mmCIF file of C-alpha atoms in Angstrom:
data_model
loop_
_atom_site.group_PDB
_atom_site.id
_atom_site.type_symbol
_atom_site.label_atom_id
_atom_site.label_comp_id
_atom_site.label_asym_id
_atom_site.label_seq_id
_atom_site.Cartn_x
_atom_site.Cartn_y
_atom_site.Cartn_z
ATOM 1 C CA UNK Q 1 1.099 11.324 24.230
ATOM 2 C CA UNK Q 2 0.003 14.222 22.268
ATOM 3 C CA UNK Q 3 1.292 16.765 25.143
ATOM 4 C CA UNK Q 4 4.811 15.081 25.036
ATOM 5 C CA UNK Q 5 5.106 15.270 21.413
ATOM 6 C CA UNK Q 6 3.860 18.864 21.290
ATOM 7 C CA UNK Q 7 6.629 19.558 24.473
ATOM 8 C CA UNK Q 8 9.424 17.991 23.118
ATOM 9 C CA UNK Q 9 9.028 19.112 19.051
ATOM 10 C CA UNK Q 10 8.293 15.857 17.810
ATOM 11 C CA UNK Q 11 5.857 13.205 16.027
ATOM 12 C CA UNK Q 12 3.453 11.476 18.181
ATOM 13 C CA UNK Q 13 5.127 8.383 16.659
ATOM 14 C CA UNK Q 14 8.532 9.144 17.949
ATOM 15 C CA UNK Q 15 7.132 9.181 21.415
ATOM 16 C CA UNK Q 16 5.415 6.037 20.696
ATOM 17 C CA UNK Q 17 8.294 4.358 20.016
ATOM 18 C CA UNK Q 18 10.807 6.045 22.238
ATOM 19 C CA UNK Q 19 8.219 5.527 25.533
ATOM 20 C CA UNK Q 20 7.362 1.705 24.431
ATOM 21 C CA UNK Q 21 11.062 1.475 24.173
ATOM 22 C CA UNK Q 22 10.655 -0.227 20.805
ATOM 23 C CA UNK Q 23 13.715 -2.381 19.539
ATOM 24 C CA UNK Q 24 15.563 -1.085 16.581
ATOM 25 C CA UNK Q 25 13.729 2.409 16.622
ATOM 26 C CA UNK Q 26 16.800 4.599 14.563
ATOM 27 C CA UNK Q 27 16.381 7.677 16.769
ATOM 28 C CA UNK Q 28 19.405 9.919 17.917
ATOM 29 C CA UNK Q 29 19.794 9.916 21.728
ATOM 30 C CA UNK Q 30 19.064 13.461 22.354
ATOM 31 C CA UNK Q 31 15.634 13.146 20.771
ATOM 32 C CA UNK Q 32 15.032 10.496 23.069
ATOM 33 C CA UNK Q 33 16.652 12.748 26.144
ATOM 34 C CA UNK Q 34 13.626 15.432 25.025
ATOM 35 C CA UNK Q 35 10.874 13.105 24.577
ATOM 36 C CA UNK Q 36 11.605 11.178 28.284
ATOM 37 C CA UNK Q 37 12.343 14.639 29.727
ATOM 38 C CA UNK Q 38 8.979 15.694 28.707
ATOM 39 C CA UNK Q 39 7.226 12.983 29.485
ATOM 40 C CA UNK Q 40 8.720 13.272 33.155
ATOM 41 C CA UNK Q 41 7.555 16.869 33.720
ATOM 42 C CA UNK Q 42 3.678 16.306 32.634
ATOM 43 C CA UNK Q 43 3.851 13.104 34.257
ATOM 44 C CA UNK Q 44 2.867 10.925 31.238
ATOM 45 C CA UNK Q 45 3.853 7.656 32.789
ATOM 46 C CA UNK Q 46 1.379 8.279 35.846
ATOM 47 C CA UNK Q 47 -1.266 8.511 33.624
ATOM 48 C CA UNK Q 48 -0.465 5.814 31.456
ATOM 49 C CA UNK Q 49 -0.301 3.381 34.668
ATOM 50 C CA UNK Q 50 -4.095 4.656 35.505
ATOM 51 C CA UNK Q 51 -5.577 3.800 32.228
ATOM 52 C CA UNK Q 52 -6.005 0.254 30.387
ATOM 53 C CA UNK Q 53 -3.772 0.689 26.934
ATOM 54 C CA UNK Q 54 -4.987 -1.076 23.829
ATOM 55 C CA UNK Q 55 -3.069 -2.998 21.604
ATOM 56 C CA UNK Q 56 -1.785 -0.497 19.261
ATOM 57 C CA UNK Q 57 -1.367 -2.205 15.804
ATOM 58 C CA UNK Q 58 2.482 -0.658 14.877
ATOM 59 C CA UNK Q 59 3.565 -3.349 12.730
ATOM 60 C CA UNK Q 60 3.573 -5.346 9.251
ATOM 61 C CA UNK Q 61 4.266 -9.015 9.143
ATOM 62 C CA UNK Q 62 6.286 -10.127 6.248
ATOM 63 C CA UNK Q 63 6.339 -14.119 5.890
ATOM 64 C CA UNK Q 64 8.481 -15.705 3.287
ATOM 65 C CA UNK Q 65 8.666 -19.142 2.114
ATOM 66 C CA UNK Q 66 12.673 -18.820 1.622
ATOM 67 C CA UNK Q 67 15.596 -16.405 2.507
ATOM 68 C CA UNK Q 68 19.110 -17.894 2.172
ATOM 69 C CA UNK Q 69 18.755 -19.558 -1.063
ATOM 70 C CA UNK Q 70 18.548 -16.731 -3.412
ATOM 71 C CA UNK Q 71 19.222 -12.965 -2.580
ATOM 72 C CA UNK Q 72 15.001 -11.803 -4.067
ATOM 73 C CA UNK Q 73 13.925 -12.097 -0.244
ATOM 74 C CA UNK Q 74 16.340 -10.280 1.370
ATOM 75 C CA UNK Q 75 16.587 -7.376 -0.844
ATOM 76 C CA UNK Q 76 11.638 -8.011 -0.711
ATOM 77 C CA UNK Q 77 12.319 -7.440 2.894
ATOM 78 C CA UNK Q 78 14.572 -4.627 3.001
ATOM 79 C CA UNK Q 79 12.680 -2.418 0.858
ATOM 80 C CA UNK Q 80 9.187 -3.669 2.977
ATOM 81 C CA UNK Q 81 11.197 -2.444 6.041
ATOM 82 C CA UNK Q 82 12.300 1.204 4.577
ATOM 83 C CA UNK Q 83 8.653 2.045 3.191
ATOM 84 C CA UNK Q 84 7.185 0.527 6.754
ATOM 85 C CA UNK Q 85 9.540 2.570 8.819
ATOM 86 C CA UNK Q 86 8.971 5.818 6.874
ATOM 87 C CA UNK Q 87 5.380 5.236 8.239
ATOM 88 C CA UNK Q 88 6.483 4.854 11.683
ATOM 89 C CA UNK Q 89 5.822 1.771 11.422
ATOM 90 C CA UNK Q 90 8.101 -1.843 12.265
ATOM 91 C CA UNK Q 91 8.285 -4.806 10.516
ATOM 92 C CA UNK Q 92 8.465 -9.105 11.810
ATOM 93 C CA UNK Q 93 9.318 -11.503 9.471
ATOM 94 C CA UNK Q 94 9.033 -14.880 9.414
ATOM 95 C CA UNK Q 95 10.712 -17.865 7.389
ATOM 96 C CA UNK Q 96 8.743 -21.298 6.758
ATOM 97 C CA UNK Q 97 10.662 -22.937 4.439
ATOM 98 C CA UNK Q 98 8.109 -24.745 3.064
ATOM 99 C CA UNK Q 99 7.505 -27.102 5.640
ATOM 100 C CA UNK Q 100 3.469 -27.305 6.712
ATOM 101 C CA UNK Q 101 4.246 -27.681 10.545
ATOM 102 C CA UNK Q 102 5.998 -24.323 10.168
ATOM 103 C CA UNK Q 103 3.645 -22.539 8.148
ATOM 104 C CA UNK Q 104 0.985 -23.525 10.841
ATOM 105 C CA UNK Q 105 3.279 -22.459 13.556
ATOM 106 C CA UNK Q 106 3.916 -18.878 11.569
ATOM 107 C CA UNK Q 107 -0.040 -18.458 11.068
ATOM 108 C CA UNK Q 108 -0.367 -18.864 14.963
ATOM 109 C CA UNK Q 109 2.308 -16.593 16.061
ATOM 110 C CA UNK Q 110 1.303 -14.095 13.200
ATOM 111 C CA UNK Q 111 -2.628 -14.298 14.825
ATOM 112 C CA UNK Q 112 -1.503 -13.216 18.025
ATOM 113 C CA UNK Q 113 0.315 -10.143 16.592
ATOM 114 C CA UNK Q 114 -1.504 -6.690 17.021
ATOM 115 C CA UNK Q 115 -0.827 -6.189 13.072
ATOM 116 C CA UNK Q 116 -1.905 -3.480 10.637
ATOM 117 C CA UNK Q 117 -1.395 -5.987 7.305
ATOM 118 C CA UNK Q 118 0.733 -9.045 6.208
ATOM 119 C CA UNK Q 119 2.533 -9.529 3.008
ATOM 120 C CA UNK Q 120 3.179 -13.369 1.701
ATOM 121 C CA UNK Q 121 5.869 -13.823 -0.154
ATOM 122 C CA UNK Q 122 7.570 -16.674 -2.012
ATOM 123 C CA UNK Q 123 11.142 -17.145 -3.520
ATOM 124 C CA UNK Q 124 9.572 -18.651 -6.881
ATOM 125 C CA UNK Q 125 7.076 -16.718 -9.119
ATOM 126 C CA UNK Q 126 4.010 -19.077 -8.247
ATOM 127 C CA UNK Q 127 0.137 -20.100 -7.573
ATOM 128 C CA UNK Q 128 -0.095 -20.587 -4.064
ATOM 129 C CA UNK Q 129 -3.227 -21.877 -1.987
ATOM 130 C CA UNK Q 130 -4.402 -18.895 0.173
ATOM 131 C CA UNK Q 131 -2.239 -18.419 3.289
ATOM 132 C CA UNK Q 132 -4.471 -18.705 5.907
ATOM 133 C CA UNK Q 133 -4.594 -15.742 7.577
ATOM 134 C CA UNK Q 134 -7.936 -14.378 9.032
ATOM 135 C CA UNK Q 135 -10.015 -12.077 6.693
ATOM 136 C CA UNK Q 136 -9.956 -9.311 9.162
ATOM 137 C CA UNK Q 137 -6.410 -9.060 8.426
ATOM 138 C CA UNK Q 138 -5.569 -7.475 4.599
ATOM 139 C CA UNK Q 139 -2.994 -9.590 3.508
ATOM 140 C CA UNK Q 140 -1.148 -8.774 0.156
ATOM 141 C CA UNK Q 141 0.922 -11.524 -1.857
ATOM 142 C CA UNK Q 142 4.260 -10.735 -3.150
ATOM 143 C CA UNK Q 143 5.852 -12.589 -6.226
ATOM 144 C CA UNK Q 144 3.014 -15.257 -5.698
ATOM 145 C CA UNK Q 145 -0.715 -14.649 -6.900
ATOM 146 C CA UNK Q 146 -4.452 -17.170 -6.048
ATOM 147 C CA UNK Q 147 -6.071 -18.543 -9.158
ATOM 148 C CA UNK Q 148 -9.146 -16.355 -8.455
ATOM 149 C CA UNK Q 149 -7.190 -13.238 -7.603
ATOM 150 C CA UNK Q 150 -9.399 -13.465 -4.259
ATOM 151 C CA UNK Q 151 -6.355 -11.709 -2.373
ATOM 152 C CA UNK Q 152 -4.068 -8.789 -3.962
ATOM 153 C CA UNK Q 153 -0.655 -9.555 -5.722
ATOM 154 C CA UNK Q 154 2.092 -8.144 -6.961
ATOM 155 C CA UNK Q 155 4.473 -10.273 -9.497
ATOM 156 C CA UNK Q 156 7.232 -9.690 -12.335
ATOM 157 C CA UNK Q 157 5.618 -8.802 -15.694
ATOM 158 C CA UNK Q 158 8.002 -11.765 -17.133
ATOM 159 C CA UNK Q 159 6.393 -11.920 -20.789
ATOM 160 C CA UNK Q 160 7.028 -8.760 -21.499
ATOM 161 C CA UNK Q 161 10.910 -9.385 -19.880
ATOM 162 C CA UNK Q 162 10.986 -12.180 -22.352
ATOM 163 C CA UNK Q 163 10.073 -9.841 -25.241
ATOM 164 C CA UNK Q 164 12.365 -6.922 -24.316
ATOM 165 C CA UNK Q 165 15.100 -9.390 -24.412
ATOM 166 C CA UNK Q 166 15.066 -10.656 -27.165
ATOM 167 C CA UNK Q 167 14.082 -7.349 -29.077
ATOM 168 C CA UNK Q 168 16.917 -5.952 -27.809
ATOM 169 C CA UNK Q 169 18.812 -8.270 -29.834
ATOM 170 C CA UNK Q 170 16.507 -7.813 -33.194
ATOM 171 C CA UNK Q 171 17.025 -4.184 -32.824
ATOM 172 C CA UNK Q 172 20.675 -4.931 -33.263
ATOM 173 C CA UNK Q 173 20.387 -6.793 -36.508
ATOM 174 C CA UNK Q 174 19.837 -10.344 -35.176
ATOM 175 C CA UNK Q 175 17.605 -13.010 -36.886
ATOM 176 C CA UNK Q 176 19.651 -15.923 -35.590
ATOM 177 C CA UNK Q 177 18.346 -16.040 -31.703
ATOM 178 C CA UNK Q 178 18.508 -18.507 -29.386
ATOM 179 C CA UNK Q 179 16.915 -19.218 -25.890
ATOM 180 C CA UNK Q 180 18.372 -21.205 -22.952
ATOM 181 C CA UNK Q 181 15.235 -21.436 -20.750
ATOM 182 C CA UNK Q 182 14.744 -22.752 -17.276
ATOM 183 C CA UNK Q 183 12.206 -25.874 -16.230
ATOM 184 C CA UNK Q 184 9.133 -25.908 -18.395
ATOM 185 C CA UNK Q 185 6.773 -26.227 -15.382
ATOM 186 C CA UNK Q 186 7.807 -22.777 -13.427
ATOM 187 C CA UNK Q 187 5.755 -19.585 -14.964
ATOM 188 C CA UNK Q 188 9.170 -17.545 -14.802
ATOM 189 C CA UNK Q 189 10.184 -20.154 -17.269
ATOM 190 C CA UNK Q 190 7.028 -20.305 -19.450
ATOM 191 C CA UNK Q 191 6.713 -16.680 -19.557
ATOM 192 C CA UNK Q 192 9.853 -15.772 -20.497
ATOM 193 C CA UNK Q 193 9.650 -17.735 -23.236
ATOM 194 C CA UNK Q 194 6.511 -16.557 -24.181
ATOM 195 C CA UNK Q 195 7.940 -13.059 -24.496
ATOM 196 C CA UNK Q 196 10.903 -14.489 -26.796
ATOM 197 C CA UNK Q 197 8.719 -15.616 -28.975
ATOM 198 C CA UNK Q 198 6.062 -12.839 -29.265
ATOM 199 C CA UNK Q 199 9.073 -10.595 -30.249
ATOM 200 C CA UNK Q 200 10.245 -12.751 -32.840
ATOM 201 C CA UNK Q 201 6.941 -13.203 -34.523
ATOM 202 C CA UNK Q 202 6.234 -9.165 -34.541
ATOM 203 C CA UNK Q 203 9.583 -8.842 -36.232
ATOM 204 C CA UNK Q 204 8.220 -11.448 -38.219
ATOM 205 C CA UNK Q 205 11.331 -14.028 -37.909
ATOM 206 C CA UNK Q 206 10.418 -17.788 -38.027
ATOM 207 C CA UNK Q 207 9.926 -19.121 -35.083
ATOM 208 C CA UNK Q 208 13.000 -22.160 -35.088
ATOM 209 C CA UNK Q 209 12.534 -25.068 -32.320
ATOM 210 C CA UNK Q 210 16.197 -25.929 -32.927
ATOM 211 C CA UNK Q 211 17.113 -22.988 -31.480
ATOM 212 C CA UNK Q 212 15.075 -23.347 -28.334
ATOM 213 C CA UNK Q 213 17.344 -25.158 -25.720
ATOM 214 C CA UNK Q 214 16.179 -26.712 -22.089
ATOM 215 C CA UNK Q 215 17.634 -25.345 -19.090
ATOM 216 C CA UNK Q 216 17.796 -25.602 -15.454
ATOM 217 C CA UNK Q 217 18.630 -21.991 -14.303
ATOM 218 C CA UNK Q 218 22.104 -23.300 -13.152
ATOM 219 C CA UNK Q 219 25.344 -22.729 -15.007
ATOM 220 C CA UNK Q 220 26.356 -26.319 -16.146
ATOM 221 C CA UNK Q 221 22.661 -26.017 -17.687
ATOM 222 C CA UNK Q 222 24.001 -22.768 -19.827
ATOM 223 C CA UNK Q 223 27.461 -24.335 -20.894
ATOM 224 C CA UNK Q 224 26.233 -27.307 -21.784
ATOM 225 C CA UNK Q 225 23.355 -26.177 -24.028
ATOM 226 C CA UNK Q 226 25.446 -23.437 -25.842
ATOM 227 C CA UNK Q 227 27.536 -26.254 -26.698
ATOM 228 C CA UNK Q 228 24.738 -27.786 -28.598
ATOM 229 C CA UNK Q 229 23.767 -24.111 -30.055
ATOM 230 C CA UNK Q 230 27.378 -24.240 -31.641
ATOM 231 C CA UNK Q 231 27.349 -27.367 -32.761
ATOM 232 C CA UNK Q 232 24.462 -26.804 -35.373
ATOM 233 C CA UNK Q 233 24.600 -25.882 -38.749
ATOM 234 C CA UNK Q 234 23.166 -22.740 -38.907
ATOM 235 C CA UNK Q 235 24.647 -21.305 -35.255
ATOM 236 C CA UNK Q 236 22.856 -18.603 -34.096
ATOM 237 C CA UNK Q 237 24.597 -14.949 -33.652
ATOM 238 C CA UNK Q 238 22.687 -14.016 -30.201
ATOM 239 C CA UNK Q 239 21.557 -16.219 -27.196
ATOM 240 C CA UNK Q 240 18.943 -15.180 -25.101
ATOM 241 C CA UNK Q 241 19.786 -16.882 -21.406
ATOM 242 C CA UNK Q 242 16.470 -16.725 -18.793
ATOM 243 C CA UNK Q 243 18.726 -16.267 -16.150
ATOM 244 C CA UNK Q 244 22.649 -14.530 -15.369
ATOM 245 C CA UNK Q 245 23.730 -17.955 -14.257
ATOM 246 C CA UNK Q 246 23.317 -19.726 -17.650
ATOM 247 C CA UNK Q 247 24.694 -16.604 -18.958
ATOM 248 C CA UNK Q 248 27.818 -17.270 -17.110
ATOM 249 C CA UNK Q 249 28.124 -20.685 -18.339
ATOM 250 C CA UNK Q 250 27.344 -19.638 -21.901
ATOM 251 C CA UNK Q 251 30.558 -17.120 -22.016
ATOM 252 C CA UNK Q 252 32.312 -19.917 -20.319
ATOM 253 C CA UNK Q 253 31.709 -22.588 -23.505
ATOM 254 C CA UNK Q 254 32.013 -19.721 -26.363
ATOM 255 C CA UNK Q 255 35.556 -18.667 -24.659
ATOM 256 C CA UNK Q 256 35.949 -22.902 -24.694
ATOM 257 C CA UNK Q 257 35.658 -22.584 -28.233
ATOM 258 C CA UNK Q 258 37.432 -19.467 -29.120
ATOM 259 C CA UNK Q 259 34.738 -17.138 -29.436
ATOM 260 C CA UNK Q 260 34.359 -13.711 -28.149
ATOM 261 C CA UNK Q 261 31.594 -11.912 -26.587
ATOM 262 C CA UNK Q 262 30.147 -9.826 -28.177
ATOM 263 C CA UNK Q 263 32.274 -9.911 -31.361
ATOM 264 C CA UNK Q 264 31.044 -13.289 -32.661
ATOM 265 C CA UNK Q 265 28.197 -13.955 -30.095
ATOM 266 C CA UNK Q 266 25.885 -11.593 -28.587
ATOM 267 C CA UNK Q 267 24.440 -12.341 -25.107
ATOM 268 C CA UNK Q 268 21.416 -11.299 -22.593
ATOM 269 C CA UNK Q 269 20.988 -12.680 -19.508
ATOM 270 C CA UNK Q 270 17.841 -12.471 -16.787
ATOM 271 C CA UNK Q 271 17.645 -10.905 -13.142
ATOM 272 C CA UNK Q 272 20.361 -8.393 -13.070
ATOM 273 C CA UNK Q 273 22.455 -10.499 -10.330
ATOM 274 C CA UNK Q 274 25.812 -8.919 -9.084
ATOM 275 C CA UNK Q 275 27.860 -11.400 -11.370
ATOM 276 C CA UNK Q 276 26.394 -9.678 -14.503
ATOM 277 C CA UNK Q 277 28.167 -6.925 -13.380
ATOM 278 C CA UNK Q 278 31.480 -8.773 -12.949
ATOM 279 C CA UNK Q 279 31.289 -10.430 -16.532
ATOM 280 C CA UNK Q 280 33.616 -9.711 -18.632
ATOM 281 C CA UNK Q 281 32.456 -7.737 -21.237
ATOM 282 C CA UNK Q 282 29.645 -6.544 -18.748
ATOM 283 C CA UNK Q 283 26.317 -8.387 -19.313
ATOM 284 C CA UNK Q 284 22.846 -7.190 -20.384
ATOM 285 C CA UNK Q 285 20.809 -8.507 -18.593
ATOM 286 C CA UNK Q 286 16.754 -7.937 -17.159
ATOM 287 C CA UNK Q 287 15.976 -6.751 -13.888
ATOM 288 C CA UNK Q 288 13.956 -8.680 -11.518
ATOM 289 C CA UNK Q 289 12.748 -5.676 -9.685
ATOM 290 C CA UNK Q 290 12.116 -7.580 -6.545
ATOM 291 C CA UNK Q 291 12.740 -3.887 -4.508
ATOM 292 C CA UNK Q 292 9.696 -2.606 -6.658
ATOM 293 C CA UNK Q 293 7.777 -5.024 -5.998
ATOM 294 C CA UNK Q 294 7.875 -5.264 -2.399
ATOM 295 C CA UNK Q 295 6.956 -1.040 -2.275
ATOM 296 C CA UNK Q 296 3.896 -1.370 -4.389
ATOM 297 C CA UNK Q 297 3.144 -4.544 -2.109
ATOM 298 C CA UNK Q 298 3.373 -2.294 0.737
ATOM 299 C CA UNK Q 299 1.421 0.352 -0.827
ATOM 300 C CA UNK Q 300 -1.034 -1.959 -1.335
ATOM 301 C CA UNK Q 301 -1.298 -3.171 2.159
ATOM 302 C CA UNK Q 302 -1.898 0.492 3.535
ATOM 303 C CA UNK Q 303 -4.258 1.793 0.572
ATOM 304 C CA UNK Q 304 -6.405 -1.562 1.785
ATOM 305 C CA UNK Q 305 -8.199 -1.482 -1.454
ATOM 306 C CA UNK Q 306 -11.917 -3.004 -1.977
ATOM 307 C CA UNK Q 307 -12.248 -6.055 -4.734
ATOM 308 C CA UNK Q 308 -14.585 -5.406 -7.395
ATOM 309 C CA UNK Q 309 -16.868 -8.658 -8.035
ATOM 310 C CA UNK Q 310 -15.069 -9.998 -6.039
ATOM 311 C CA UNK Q 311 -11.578 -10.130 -7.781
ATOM 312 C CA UNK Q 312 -8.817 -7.995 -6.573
ATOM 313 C CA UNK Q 313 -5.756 -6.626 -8.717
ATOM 314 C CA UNK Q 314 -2.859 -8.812 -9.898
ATOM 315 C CA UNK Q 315 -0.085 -5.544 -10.557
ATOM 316 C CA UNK Q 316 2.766 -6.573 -12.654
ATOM 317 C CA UNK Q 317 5.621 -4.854 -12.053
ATOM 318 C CA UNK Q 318 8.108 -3.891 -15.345
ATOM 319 C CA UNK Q 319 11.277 -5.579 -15.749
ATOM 320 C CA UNK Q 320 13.656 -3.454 -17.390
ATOM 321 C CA UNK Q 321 16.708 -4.110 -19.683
ATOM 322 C CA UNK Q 322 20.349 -3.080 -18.384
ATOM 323 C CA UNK Q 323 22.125 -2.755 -21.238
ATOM 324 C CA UNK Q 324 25.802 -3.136 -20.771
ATOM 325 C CA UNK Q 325 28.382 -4.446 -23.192
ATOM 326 C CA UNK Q 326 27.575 -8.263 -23.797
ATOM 327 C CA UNK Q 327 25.139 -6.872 -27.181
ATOM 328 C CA UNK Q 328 26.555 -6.295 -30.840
ATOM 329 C CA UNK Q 329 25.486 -6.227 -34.729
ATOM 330 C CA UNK Q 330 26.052 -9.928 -35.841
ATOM 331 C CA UNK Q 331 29.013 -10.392 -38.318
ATOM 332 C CA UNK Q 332 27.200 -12.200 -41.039
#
């Protein structure tokens, strides 16, 4: 294989994947005219036939508990697949969907794969159980971490999202801030609010449980509890949403009630989703760097680092602001 690749001025891995007539290999067809022309003349596929070939271990599973409900796996798997294949390497992916029969099916198929490395992913920022795949494998875990860090992770570094929010809005002159979070029992959730109110305490503003409203991550969840913002006393001047889809419903019951955005509210939303874009005035908003995380997963996977005691790295990845238009000083 080396011969070929020397003949026909290419990378042992192109001929790899041009003479195993790999699926999706993105290679133009005169390099693969060359490589099969070369191969012909010093009779490569003679000698292949003579000799017993190994399993040659070309490929990284990806399995994900979810991929059509939210857009974070898709865009995990895409930027798995560009770092893989820029190794000359392929990706398969599999979907569970939660369901224990499939995850036991997955494990199986997975097993049987000649594979370099996994990476386990989930939709939800979570504790998982470990995954089940043999110890021979190295297996990295995306968005999801083990209590005892006994396999490496990579998740969101949501506190400190949490914090840059909301000190975002004390930078502009805002002591009145508000928080729609999501369910109490979800880390994204607990974290985020966590952050919100570290940043308030280092600017030293009381921390005020009226202003602390429960969400659901969906929009009625954002309109409805920016209704009850409004409706007290002492309204705040900023609300901090913990995701883009309470934000939405949030400019929908201020524009309910005559107020503009962000003349006499200011607003920051959570995960950067395309609608944040489309909001009108644009919305800051934080960025779940999903993309991010899924290339320092892969990194991961091919440094194959050791534990020490035991306990391997949790990485969290930063979550940047995106400021847009939605932030303003407060009137009063």
């Amino acid at each position: 294989m080396t011969d070929v690749a020397k003949a026909a001025g290419v990378s042992q891995t192109t001929v790899s994947l041009i003479l195993n007539n790999v699926a999706g290999a993105r290679l133009s067809a005169d390099t693969r005219q060359r490589v099969r022309q070369a191969a012909d003349e010093l009779g490569y596929d003679l000698v292949r036939r003579s000799v017993a070939r190994p399993k040659v271990n070309n490929t990284i599973g990806f399995v994900a508990d979810e991929i059509a409900t939210d857009p974070w796996s898709a865009q995990a798997l895409e930027a798995v697949h560009e770092q893989v294949w820029q190794n000359g390497l392929l990706v398969s992916a599999s979907f569970t969907k939660g369901d224990a029969d499939l995850e036991a099916a997955v494990r199986e198929q997975m097993a049987g794969l000649p594979l370099r490395g996994l990476i386990f992913a989930t939709i939800l920022t979570r504790r998982v159980t470990d995954p089940g795949f043999s110890r021979r494998l190295p297996v990295v875990l995306l968005n999801c971490y083990v209590a005892d860090n006994a396999l490496p992770s990579v998740v969101p570094g949501e506190l400190l999202g949490g914090y840059t929010a909301t000190r975002h809005l004390i930078r502009a002159g805002h002591q009145r801030i508000a928080h729609i979070h999501g369910q109490s029992w979800m880390d994204a959730s607990r974290d985020r609010l966590k952050g919100y109110r570290r940043a308030l305490s280092e600017a030293e503003i009381p921390f005020d449980p009226e202003l602390v409203r429960p969400g659901n991550w969906e929009t009625r969840a954002g309109y409805e509890q920016t209704l009850a913002l409004l409706a007290l006393e002492d309204r705040p001047t900023a609300i901090f949403c913990a995701n883009d889809l309470m934000a939405f419903g949030c400019y929908e019951a201020l524009a309910e009630n005559g107020l503009r955005v962000p003349d006499d509210m200011s607003v920051v939303g959570y995960d950067d989703r395309e609608i944040a874009r489309d909001l009108r005035p644009a919305l800051t908003t934080v960025l779940l760097p999903h993309a991010d995380m899924a290339a320092q997963a892969t990194e991961l996977l091919f440094d194959q680092i050791e534990p020490q005691n035991g306990r391997y790295p949790r990485l969290k990845v930063e979550c940047p602001l995106v400021e847009r238009s939605s932030v303003a000083p407060p009137r009063r």
